[in-house]
Amino acid sequence: MKFIRILAVVFIGYLSYKAYEKGMELKVIGTNADGDGIGISFLGIQTAERVPETNIPQHALGFLIFSVILGVSGLILFFLPLINKIVPLSFKNWIRKQLETE
């Protein structure tokens, strides 16, 4: 189980890095694209076929936010055993009861 968690953390970290890299690439392009717009692909998957020049900064921001969310998720998954030791059991039971009542 530990190996699978570490493998997941590495995979999430890789995706986070690639999303950050794509966001920075689009940020550098900005509104200086050739022609009517650009096509955006992420890890070989075409996410947008034709993005107008004016919308490229929004896509760049989207990739940067996505990379932050993935990075935080990876850190939480990495430190999950430590979190389980720090958070008291009574607090976990209180949260469980609160979720059951809703």
mmCIF file of C-alpha atoms in Angstrom:
data_model
loop_
_atom_site.group_PDB
_atom_site.id
_atom_site.type_symbol
_atom_site.label_atom_id
_atom_site.label_comp_id
_atom_site.label_asym_id
_atom_site.label_seq_id
_atom_site.Cartn_x
_atom_site.Cartn_y
_atom_site.Cartn_z
ATOM 1 C CA MET A 1 0.000 0.000 0.000
ATOM 2 C CA LYS A 2 2.849 2.365 0.792
ATOM 3 C CA PHE A 3 4.380 1.793 -2.655
ATOM 4 C CA ILE A 4 1.083 2.609 -4.378
ATOM 5 C CA ARG A 5 0.729 5.837 -2.379
ATOM 6 C CA ILE A 6 4.279 6.901 -3.251
ATOM 7 C CA LEU A 7 3.683 6.044 -6.902
ATOM 8 C CA ALA A 8 0.474 8.125 -6.848
ATOM 9 C CA VAL A 9 2.333 11.063 -5.266
ATOM 10 C CA VAL A 10 5.022 10.892 -7.969
ATOM 11 C CA PHE A 11 2.372 10.712 -10.715
ATOM 12 C CA ILE A 12 0.422 13.640 -9.256
ATOM 13 C CA GLY A 13 3.660 15.613 -8.911
ATOM 14 C CA TYR A 14 4.504 14.912 -12.545
ATOM 15 C CA LEU A 15 1.049 16.038 -13.703
ATOM 16 C CA SER A 16 1.328 19.147 -11.540
ATOM 17 C CA TYR A 17 4.713 20.010 -13.043
ATOM 18 C CA LYS A 18 3.494 19.463 -16.608
ATOM 19 C CA ALA A 19 0.385 21.603 -15.985
ATOM 20 C CA TYR A 20 2.581 24.363 -14.517
ATOM 21 C CA GLU A 21 4.896 24.105 -17.512
ATOM 22 C CA LYS A 22 1.955 24.361 -19.944
ATOM 23 C CA GLY A 23 0.518 27.321 -18.036
ATOM 24 C CA MET A 24 3.834 29.159 -18.190
ATOM 25 C CA GLU A 25 4.181 28.342 -21.883
ATOM 26 C CA LEU A 26 0.747 29.804 -22.591
ATOM 27 C CA LYS A 27 1.506 32.809 -20.392
ATOM 28 C CA VAL A 28 4.629 33.529 -22.451
ATOM 29 C CA ILE A 29 2.639 33.261 -25.683
ATOM 30 C CA GLY A 30 0.044 35.629 -24.245
ATOM 31 C CA THR A 31 -1.828 37.358 -27.025
ATOM 32 C CA ASN A 32 1.050 37.118 -29.523
ATOM 33 C CA ALA A 33 -0.166 34.010 -31.361
ATOM 34 C CA ASP A 34 0.162 33.621 -35.100
ATOM 35 C CA GLY A 35 -3.098 33.604 -37.006
ATOM 36 C CA ASP A 36 -6.551 33.499 -35.468
ATOM 37 C CA GLY A 37 -5.537 31.503 -32.396
ATOM 38 C CA ILE A 38 -3.852 28.345 -31.230
ATOM 39 C CA GLY A 39 -4.723 24.755 -30.458
ATOM 40 C CA ILE A 40 -3.938 23.625 -26.909
ATOM 41 C CA SER A 41 -2.896 20.078 -26.085
ATOM 42 C CA PHE A 42 -1.900 18.663 -22.696
ATOM 43 C CA LEU A 43 0.131 15.430 -22.525
ATOM 44 C CA GLY A 44 -0.792 14.590 -26.096
ATOM 45 C CA ILE A 45 -4.524 15.168 -25.595
ATOM 46 C CA GLN A 46 -6.052 18.069 -27.484
ATOM 47 C CA THR A 47 -7.968 20.124 -24.916
ATOM 48 C CA ALA A 48 -8.973 22.963 -27.229
ATOM 49 C CA GLU A 49 -8.831 22.943 -31.007
ATOM 50 C CA ARG A 50 -8.961 26.690 -31.631
ATOM 51 C CA VAL A 51 -8.469 29.216 -28.832
ATOM 52 C CA PRO A 52 -8.728 32.889 -29.842
ATOM 53 C CA GLU A 53 -5.780 35.111 -28.914
ATOM 54 C CA THR A 54 -7.821 36.977 -26.316
ATOM 55 C CA ASN A 55 -8.607 33.756 -24.377
ATOM 56 C CA ILE A 56 -5.053 32.398 -24.136
ATOM 57 C CA PRO A 57 -4.304 34.140 -20.792
ATOM 58 C CA GLN A 58 -7.438 32.554 -19.259
ATOM 59 C CA HIS A 59 -6.270 29.114 -20.358
ATOM 60 C CA ALA A 60 -2.824 29.824 -18.927
ATOM 61 C CA LEU A 61 -4.368 30.799 -15.590
ATOM 62 C CA GLY A 62 -6.503 27.656 -15.672
ATOM 63 C CA PHE A 63 -3.451 25.441 -16.111
ATOM 64 C CA LEU A 64 -1.615 27.256 -13.311
ATOM 65 C CA ILE A 65 -4.555 26.867 -10.915
ATOM 66 C CA PHE A 66 -4.847 23.206 -11.923
ATOM 67 C CA SER A 67 -1.155 22.672 -11.135
ATOM 68 C CA VAL A 68 -1.556 24.254 -7.676
ATOM 69 C CA ILE A 69 -4.580 22.062 -6.888
ATOM 70 C CA LEU A 70 -2.711 18.960 -8.017
ATOM 71 C CA GLY A 71 0.378 19.965 -6.019
ATOM 72 C CA VAL A 72 -1.606 20.490 -2.830
ATOM 73 C CA SER A 73 -3.402 17.170 -3.376
ATOM 74 C CA GLY A 74 -0.070 15.416 -3.810
ATOM 75 C CA LEU A 75 1.296 16.986 -0.626
ATOM 76 C CA ILE A 76 -1.777 15.942 1.340
ATOM 77 C CA LEU A 77 -1.453 12.397 0.033
ATOM 78 C CA PHE A 78 2.268 12.377 0.858
ATOM 79 C CA PHE A 79 1.746 13.605 4.437
ATOM 80 C CA LEU A 80 -1.415 11.551 5.085
ATOM 81 C CA PRO A 81 0.251 9.134 7.552
ATOM 82 C CA LEU A 82 1.586 12.090 9.541
ATOM 83 C CA ILE A 83 -1.820 13.775 9.486
ATOM 84 C CA ASN A 84 -3.419 10.589 10.812
ATOM 85 C CA LYS A 85 -0.995 10.575 13.739
ATOM 86 C CA ILE A 86 -1.460 14.258 14.559
ATOM 87 C CA VAL A 87 -5.256 14.532 14.333
ATOM 88 C CA PRO A 88 -6.774 13.040 17.505
ATOM 89 C CA LEU A 89 -9.245 10.203 17.200
ATOM 90 C CA SER A 90 -11.898 12.143 19.113
ATOM 91 C CA PHE A 91 -11.781 14.904 16.500
ATOM 92 C CA LYS A 92 -12.215 12.331 13.729
ATOM 93 C CA ASN A 93 -15.222 10.855 15.522
ATOM 94 C CA TRP A 94 -16.718 14.345 15.953
ATOM 95 C CA ILE A 95 -16.346 15.014 12.216
ATOM 96 C CA ARG A 96 -17.893 11.643 11.392
ATOM 97 C CA LYS A 97 -20.914 12.415 13.618
ATOM 98 C CA GLN A 98 -21.312 15.840 12.027
ATOM 99 C CA LEU A 99 -21.307 14.329 8.539
ATOM 100 C CA GLU A 100 -23.832 11.656 9.526
ATOM 101 C CA THR A 101 -26.331 14.184 10.874
ATOM 102 C CA GLU A 102 -26.410 16.207 7.654
#
